[in-house]
PDB file of C-alpha atoms in Angstrom:
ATOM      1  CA  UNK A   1      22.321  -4.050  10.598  1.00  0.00           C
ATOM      2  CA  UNK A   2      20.474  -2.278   7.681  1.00  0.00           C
ATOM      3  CA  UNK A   3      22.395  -0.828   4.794  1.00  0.00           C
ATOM      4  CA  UNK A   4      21.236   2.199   3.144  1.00  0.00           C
ATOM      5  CA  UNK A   5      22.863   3.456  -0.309  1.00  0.00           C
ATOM      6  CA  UNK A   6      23.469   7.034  -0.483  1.00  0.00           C
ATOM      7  CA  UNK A   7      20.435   7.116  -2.760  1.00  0.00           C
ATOM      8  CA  UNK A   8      18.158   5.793  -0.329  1.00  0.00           C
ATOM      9  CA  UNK A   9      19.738   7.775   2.793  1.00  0.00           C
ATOM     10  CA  UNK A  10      19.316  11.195   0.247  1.00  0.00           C
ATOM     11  CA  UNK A  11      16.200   9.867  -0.976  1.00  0.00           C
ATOM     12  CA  UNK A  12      14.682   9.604   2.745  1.00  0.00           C
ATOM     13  CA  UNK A  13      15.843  12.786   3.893  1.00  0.00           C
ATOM     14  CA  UNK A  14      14.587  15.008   1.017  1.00  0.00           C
ATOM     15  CA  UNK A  15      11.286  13.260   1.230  1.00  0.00           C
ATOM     16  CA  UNK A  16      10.992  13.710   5.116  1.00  0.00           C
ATOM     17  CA  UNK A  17      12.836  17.359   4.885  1.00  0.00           C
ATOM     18  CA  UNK A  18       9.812  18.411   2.286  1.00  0.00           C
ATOM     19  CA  UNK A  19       7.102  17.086   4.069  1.00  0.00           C
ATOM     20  CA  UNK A  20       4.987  19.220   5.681  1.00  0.00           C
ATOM     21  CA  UNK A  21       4.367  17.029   9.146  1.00  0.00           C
ATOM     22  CA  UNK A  22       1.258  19.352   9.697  1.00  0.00           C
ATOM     23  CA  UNK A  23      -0.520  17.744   6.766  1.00  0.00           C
ATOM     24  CA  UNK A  24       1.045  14.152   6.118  1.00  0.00           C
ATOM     25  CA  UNK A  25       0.626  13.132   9.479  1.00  0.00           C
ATOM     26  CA  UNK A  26      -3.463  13.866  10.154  1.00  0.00           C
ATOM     27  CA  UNK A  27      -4.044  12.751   6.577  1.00  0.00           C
ATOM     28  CA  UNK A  28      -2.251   9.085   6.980  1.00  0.00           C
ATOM     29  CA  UNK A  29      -3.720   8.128  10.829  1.00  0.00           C
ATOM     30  CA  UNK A  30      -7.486  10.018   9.784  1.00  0.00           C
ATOM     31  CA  UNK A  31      -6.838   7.587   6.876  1.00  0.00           C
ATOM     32  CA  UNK A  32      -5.670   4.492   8.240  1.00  0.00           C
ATOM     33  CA  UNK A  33      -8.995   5.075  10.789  1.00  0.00           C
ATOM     34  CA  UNK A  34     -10.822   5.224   7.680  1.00  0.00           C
ATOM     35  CA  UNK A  35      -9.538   2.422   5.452  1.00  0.00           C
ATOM     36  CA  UNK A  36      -9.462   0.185   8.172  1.00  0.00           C
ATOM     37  CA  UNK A  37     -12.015   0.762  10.821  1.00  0.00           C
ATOM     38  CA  UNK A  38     -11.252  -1.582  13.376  1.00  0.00           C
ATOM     39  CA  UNK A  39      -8.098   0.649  14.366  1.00  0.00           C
ATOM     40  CA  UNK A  40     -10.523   3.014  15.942  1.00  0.00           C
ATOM     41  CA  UNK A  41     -10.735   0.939  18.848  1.00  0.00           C
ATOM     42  CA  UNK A  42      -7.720   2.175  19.988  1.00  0.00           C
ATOM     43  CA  UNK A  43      -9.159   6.035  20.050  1.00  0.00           C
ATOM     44  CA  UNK A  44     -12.196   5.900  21.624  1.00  0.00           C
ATOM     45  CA  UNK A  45     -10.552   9.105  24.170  1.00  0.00           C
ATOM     46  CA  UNK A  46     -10.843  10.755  20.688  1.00  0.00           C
ATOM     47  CA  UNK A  47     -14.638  11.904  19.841  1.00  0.00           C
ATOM     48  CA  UNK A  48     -16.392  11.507  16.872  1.00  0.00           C
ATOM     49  CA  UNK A  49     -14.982   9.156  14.662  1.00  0.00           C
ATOM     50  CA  UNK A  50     -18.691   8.067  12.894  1.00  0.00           C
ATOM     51  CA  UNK A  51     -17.726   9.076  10.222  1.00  0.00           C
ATOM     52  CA  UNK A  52     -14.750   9.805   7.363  1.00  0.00           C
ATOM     53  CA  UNK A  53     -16.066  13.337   7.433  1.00  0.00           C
ATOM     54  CA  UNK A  54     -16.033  13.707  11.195  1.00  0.00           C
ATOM     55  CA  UNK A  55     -12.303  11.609  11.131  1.00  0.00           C
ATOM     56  CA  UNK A  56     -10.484  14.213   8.611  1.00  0.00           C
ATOM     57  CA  UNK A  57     -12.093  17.009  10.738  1.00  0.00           C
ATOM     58  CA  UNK A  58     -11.109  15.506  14.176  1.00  0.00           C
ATOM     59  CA  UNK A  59      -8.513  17.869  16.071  1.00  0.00           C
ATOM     60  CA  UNK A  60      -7.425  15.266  18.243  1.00  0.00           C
ATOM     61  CA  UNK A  61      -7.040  12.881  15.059  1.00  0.00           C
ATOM     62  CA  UNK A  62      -4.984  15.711  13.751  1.00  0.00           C
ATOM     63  CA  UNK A  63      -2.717  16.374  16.701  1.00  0.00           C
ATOM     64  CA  UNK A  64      -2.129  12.657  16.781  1.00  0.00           C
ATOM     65  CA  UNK A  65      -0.776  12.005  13.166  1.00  0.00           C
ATOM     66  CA  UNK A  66       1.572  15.085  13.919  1.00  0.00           C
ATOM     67  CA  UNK A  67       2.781  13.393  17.311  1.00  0.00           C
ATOM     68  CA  UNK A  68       3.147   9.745  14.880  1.00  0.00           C
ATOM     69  CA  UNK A  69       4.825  11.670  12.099  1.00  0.00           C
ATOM     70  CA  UNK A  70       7.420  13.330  14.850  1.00  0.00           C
ATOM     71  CA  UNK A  71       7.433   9.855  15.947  1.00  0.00           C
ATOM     72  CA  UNK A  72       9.169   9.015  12.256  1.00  0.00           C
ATOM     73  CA  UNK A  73      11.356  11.652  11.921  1.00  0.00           C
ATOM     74  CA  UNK A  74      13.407   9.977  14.852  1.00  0.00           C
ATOM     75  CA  UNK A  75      14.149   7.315  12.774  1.00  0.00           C
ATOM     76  CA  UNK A  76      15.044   9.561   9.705  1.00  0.00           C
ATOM     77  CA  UNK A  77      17.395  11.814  11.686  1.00  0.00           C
ATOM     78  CA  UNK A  78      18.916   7.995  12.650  1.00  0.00           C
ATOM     79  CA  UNK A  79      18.819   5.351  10.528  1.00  0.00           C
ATOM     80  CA  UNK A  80      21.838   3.622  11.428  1.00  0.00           C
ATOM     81  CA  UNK A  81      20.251   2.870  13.842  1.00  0.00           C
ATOM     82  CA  UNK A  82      16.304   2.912  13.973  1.00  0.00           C
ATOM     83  CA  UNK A  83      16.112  -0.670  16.359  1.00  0.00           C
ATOM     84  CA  UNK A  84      17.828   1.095  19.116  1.00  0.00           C
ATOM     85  CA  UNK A  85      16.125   4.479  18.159  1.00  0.00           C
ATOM     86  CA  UNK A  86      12.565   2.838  18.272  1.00  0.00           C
ATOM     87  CA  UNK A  87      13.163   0.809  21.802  1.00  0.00           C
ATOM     88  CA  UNK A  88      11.582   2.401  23.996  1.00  0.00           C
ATOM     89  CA  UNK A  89       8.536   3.687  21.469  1.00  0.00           C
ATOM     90  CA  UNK A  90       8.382  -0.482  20.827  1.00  0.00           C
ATOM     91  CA  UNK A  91       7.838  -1.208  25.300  1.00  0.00           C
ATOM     92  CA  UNK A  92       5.495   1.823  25.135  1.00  0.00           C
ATOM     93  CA  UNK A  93       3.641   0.004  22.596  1.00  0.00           C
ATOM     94  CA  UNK A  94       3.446  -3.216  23.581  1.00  0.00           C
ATOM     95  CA  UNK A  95       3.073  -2.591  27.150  1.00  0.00           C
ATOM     96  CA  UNK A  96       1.093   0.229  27.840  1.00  0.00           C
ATOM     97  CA  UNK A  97      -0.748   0.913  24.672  1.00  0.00           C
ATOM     98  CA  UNK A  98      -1.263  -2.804  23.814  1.00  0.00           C
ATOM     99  CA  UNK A  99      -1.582  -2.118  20.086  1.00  0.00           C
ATOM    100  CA  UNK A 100      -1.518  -5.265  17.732  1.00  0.00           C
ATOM    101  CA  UNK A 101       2.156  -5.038  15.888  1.00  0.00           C
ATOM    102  CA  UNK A 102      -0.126  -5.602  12.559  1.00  0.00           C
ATOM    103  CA  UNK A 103      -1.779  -2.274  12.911  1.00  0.00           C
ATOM    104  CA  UNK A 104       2.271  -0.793  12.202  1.00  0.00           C
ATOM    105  CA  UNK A 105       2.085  -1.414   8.652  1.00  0.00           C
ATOM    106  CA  UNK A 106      -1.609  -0.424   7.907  1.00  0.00           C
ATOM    107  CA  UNK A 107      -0.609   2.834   8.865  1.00  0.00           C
ATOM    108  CA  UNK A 108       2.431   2.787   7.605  1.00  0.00           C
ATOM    109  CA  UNK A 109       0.562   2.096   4.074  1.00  0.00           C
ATOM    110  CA  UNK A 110      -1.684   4.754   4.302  1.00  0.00           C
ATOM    111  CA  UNK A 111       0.923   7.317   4.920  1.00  0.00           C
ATOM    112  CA  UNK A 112       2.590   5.574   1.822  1.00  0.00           C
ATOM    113  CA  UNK A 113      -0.432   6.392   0.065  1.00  0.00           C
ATOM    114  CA  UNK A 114      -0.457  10.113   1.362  1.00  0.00           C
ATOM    115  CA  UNK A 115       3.349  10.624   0.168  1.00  0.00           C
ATOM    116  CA  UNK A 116       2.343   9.093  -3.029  1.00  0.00           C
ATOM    117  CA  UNK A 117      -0.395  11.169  -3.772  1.00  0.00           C
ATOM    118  CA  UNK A 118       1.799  14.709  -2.643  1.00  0.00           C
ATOM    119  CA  UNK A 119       4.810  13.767  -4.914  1.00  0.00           C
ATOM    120  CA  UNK A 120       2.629  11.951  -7.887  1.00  0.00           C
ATOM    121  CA  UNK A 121       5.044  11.547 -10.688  1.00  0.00           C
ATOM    122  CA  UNK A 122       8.453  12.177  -7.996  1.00  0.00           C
ATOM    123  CA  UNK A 123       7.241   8.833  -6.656  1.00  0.00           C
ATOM    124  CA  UNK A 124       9.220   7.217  -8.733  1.00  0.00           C
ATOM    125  CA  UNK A 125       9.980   3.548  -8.475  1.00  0.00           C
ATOM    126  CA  UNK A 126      12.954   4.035  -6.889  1.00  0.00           C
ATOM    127  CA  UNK A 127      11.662   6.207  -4.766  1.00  0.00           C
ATOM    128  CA  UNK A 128       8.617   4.222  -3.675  1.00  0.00           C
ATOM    129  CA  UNK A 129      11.290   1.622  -3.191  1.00  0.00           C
ATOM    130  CA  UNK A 130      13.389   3.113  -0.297  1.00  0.00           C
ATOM    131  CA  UNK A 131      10.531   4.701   0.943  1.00  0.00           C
ATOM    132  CA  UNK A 132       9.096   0.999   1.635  1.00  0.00           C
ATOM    133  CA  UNK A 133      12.723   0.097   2.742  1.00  0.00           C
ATOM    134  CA  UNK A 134      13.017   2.856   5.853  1.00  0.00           C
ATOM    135  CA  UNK A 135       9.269   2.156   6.303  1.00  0.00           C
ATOM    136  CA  UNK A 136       9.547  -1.584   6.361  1.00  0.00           C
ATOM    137  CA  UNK A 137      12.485  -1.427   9.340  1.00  0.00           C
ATOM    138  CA  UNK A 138      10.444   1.581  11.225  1.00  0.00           C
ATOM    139  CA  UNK A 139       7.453  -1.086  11.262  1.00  0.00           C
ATOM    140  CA  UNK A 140       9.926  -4.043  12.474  1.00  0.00           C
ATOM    141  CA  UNK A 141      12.028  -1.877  15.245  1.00  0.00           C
ATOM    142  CA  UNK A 142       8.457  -0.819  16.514  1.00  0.00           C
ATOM    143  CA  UNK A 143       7.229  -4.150  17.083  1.00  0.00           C
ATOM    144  CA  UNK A 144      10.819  -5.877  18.094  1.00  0.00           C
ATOM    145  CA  UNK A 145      10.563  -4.970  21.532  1.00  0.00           C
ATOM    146  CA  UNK A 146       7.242  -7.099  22.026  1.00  0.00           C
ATOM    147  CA  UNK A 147       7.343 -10.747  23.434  1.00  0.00           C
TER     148      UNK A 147
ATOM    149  CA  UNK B   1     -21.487 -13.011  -1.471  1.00  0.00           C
ATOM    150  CA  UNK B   2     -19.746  -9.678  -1.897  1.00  0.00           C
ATOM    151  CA  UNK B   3     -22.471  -6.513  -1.319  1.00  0.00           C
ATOM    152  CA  UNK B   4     -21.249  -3.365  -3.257  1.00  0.00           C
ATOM    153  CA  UNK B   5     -23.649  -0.251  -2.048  1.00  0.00           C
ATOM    154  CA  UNK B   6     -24.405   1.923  -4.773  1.00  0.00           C
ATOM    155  CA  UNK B   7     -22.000   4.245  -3.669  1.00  0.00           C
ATOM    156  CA  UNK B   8     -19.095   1.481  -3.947  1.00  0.00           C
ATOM    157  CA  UNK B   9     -20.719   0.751  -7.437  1.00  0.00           C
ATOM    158  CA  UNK B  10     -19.920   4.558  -8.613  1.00  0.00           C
ATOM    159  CA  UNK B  11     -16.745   4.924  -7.007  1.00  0.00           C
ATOM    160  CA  UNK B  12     -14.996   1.769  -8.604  1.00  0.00           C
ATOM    161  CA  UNK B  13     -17.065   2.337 -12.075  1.00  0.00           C
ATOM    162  CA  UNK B  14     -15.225   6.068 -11.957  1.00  0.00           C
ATOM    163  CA  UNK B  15     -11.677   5.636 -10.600  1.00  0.00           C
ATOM    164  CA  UNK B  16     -11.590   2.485 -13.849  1.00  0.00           C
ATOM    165  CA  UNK B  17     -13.262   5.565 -16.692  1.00  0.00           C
ATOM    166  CA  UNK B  18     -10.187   7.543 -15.728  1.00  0.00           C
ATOM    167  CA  UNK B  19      -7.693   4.871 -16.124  1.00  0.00           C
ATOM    168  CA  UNK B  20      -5.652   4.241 -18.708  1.00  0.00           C
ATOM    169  CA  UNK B  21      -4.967   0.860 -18.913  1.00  0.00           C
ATOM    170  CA  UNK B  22      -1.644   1.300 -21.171  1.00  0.00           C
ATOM    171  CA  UNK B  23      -0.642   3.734 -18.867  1.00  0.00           C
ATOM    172  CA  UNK B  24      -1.423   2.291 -15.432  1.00  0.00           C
ATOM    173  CA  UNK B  25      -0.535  -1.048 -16.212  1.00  0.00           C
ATOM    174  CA  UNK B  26       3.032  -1.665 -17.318  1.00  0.00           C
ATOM    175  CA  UNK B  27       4.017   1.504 -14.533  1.00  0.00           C
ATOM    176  CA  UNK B  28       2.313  -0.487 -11.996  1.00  0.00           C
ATOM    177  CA  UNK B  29       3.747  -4.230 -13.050  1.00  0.00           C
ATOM    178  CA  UNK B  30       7.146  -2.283 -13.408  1.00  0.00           C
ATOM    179  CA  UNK B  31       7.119  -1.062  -9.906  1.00  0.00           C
ATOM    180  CA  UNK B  32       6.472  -4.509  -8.240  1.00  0.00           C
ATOM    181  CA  UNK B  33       9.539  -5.871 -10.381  1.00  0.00           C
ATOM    182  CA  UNK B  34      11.401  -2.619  -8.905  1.00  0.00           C
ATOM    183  CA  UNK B  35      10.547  -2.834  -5.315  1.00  0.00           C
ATOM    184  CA  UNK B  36      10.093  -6.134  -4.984  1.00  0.00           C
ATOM    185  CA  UNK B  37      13.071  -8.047  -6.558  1.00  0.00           C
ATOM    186  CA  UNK B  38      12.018 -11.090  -6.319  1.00  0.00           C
ATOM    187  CA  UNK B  39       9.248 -10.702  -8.380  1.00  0.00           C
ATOM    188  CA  UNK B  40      11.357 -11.042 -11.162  1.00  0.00           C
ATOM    189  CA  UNK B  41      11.964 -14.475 -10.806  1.00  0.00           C
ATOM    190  CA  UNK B  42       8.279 -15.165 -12.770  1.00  0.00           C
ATOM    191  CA  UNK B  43       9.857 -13.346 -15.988  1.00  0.00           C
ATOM    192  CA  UNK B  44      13.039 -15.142 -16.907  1.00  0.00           C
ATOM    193  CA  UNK B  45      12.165 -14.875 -20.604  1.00  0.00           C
ATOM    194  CA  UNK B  46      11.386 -10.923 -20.218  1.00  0.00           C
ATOM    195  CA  UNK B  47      14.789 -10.043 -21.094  1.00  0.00           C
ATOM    196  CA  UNK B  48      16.745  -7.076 -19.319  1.00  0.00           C
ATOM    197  CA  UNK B  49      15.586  -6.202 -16.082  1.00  0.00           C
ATOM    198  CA  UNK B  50      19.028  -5.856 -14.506  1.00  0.00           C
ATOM    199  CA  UNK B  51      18.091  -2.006 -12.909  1.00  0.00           C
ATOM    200  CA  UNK B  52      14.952   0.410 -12.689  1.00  0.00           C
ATOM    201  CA  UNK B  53      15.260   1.827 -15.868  1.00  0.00           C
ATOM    202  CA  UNK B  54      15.853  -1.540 -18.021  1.00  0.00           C
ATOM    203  CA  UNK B  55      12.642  -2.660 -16.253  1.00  0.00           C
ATOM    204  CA  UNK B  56      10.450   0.217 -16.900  1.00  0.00           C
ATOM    205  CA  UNK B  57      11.954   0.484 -20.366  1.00  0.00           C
ATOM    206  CA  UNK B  58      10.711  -3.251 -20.800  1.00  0.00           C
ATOM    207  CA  UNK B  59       7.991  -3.670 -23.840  1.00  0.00           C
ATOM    208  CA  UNK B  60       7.686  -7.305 -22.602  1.00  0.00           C
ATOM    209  CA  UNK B  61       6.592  -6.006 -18.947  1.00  0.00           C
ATOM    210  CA  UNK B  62       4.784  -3.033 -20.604  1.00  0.00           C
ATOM    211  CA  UNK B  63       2.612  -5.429 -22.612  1.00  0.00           C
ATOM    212  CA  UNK B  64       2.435  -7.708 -19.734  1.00  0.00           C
ATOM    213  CA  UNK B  65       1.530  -4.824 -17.582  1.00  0.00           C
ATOM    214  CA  UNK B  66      -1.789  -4.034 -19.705  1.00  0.00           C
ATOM    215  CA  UNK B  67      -2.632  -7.736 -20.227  1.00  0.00           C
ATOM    216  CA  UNK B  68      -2.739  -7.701 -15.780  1.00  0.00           C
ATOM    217  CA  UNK B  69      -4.527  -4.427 -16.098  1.00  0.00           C
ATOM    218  CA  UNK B  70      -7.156  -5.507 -18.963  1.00  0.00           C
ATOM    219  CA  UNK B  71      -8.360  -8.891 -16.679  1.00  0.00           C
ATOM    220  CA  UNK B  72      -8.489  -6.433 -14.120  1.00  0.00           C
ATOM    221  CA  UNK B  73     -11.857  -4.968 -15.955  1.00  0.00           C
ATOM    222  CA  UNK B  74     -13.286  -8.125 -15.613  1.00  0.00           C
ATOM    223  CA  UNK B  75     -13.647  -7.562 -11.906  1.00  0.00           C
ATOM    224  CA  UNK B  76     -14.386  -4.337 -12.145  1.00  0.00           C
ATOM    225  CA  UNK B  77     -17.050  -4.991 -15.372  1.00  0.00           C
ATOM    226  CA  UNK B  78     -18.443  -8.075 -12.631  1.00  0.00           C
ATOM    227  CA  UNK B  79     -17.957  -7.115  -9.219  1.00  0.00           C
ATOM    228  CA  UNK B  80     -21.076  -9.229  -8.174  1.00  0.00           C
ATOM    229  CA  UNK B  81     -19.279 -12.446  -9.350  1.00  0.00           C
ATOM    230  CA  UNK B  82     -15.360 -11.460  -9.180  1.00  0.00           C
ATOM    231  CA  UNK B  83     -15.061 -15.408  -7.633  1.00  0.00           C
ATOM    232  CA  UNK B  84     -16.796 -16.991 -10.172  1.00  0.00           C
ATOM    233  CA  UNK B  85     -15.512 -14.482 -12.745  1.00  0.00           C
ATOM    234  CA  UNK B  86     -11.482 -15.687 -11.523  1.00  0.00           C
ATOM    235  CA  UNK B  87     -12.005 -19.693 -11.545  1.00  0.00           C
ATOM    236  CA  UNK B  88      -9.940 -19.878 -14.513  1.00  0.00           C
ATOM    237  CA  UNK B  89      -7.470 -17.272 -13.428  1.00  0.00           C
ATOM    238  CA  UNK B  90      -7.073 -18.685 -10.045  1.00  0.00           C
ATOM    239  CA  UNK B  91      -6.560 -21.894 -11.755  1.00  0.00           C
ATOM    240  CA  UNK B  92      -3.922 -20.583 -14.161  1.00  0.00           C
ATOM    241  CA  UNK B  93      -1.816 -18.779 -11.856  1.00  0.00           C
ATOM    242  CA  UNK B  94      -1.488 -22.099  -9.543  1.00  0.00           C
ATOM    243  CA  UNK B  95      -1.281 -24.716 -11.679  1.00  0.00           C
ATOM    244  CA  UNK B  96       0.880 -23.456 -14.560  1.00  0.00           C
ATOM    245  CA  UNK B  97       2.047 -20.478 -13.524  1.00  0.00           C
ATOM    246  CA  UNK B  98       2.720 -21.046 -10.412  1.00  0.00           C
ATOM    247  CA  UNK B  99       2.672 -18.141  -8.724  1.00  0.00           C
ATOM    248  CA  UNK B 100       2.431 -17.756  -5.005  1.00  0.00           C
ATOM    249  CA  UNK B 101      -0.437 -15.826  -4.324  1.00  0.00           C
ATOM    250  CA  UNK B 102       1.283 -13.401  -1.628  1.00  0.00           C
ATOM    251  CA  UNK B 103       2.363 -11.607  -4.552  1.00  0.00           C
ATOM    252  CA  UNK B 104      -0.933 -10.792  -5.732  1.00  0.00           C
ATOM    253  CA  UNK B 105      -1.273  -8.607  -2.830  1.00  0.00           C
ATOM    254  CA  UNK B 106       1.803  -7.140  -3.874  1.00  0.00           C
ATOM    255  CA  UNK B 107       0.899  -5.996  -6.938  1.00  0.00           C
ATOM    256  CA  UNK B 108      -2.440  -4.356  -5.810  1.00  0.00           C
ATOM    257  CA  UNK B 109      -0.646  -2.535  -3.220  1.00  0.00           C
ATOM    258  CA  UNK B 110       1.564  -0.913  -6.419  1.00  0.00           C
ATOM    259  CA  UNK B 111      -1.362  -0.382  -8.131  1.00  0.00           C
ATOM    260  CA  UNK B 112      -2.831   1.646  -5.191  1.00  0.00           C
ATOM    261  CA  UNK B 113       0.074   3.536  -5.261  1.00  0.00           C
ATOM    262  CA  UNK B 114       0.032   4.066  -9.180  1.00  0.00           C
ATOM    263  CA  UNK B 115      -3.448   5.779  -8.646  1.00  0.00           C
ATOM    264  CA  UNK B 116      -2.433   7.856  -5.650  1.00  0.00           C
ATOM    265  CA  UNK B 117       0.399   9.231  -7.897  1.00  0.00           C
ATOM    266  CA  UNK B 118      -1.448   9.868 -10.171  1.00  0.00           C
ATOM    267  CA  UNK B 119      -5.107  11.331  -8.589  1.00  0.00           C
ATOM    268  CA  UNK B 120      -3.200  12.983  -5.985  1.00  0.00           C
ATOM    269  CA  UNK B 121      -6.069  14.138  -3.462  1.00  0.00           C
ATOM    270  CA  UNK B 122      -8.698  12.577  -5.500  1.00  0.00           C
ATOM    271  CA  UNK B 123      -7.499   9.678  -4.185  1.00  0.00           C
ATOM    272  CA  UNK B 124      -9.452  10.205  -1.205  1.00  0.00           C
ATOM    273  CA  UNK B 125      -9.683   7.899   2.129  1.00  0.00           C
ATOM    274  CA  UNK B 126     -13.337   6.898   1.077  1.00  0.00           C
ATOM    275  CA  UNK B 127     -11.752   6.048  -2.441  1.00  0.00           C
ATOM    276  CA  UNK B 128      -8.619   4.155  -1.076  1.00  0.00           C
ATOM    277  CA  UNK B 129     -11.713   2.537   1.209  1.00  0.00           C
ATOM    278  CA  UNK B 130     -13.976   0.960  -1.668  1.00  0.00           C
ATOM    279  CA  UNK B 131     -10.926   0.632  -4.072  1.00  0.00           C
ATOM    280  CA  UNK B 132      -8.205  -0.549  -1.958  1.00  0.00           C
ATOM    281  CA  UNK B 133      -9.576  -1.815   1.011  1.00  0.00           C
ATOM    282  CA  UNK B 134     -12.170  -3.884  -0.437  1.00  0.00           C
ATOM    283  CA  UNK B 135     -12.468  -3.987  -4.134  1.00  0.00           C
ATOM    284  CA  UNK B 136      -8.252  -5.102  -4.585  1.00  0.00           C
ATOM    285  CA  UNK B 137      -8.760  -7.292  -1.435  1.00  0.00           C
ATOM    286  CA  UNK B 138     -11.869  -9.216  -3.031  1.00  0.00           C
ATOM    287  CA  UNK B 139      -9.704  -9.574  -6.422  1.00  0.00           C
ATOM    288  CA  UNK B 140      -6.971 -11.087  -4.506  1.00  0.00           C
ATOM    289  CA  UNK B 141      -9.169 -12.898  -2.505  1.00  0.00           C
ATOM    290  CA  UNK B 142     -10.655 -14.601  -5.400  1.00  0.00           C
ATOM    291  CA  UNK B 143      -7.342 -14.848  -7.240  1.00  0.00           C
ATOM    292  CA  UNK B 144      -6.231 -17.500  -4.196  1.00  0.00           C
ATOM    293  CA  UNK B 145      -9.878 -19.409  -3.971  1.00  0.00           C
ATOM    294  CA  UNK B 146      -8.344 -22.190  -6.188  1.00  0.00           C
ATOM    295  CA  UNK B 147      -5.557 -22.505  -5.255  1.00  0.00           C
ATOM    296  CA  UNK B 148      -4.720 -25.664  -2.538  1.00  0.00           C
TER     297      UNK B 148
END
């Protein structure tokens, strides 16, 4: 089972409790279609994605990220216990959405990169660390459930 | 061969004006040694590093930190020929360093992250695209090539 310190439980939940899920989450899926194009292929339902222009100005790109970053905050508001949390996101996944386990952490760094760039110098080190901890076990319970 | 478009050419030759390398460099070496631990392992003769402020208090990782940053410019000074430009590099890091060359990736992704925090927003997904996405995988790329 995953041990958190108090400063990585406190760390998590400030970043996640002053995040505003209306902006982090379009910003890291428009830019994880961006940065790494072939992850499109899973939102062809979406529109216009020609573009990076047309990507950061798609609604339903938008209204995804939010429904990914709500996605997140499950683990946050449970992380004792993110596997168990994650279960039945991880069959969804794998079973009906068939998306490559891989794909987790590319968007998983972008929204890194999106946290990053909101807190600047409060992305400490130490910060940036137990950010990639929670992250890093989100990523893994997501794809556990795949065989 | 690598082809740059001429609007990959202007992004990478501005995001490297505005860095400073004695900046950028030991807070991004300093953050792999943070976050990854086991980094530390390749500087037993760097003295304390025993928490996250010994490390980032380090001059020996500071220093380090430029020297990474300063053969960085090499790439970015050549990115027609960052393979050829590496050979000895590549060569160094495998044979007497001998580094494994996952941790190259590593320490890109912390330098991403180094330039979001500080760009914010101009750290843009077309920005993270040339300078992340391809420029940092290219360097890593040719980092590895001689290594067997």
């Amino acid at each position: 089972m995953v041990v958190w310190t108090d400063f990585e439980k406190a760390t998590i939940q400030d970043i996640f409790a002053k995040a505003d899920y209306d902006v982090i989450g379009p910003q890291a899926l428009a830019r994880c279609l961006i940065v790494y194009p072939w992850t499109q292929r899973y939102f062809a339902k979406f529109g216009n994605l020609y573009n990076a222009a047309a990507i950061l100005g798609n609604p339903m790109v938008a209204a995804h990220g939010k429904t990914v970053l709500r996605g997140l905050e499950l683990a946050v508001k449970n992380m004792d216990n993110i596997k168990a949390t994650y279960a039945d996101l991880s069959v969804l996944h794998s079973e009906k959405l068939h998306v490559d386990p891989d794909n987790f952490r590319l968007l998983a760094d972008c929204l890194t990169i999106v946290v990053a760039a909101q807190m600047g110098a409060g992305f400490t080190p130490e910060v940036q660390a137990a950010f990639q901890k929670f992250i890093a076990v989100a990523v893994s319970a997501l794809g556990r459930q795949y065989h | 061969m690598v082809q740059w478009s001429d609007s990959e050419r202007k992004t990478i030759a501005s995001v490297w004006d505005k860095i400073n390398i004695d900046e950028i460099g030991p807070q991004t070496l300093a953050r792999v040694l943070v976050v990854y631990p086991w980094t530390q392992r390749y500087f037993g003769a760097f003295g304390d590093l025993s928490c996250a402020s010994a490390i980032m208090g380090n001059p020996k990782v500071s220093e380090h930190g430029k020297t990474v940053l300063k053969a960085l410019e090499k790439a970015v000074k050549n990115v027609d020929n960052i393979k050829t430009t590496y050979a000895q590099l590549s060569q160094l890091h495998c044979e007497k360093l001998n580094v494994d060359p996952d941790n190259f990736k590593l320490l890109a992704d912390c330098l991403s992250i180094v330039i979001a925090t500080n760009f914010g927003p101009a750290f843009n997904p077309a920005v993270q695209s040339t300078w992340q996405q391809k420029l940092l995988s290219v360097v890593v790329a040719a980092l590895t090539s001689r290594y067997f």
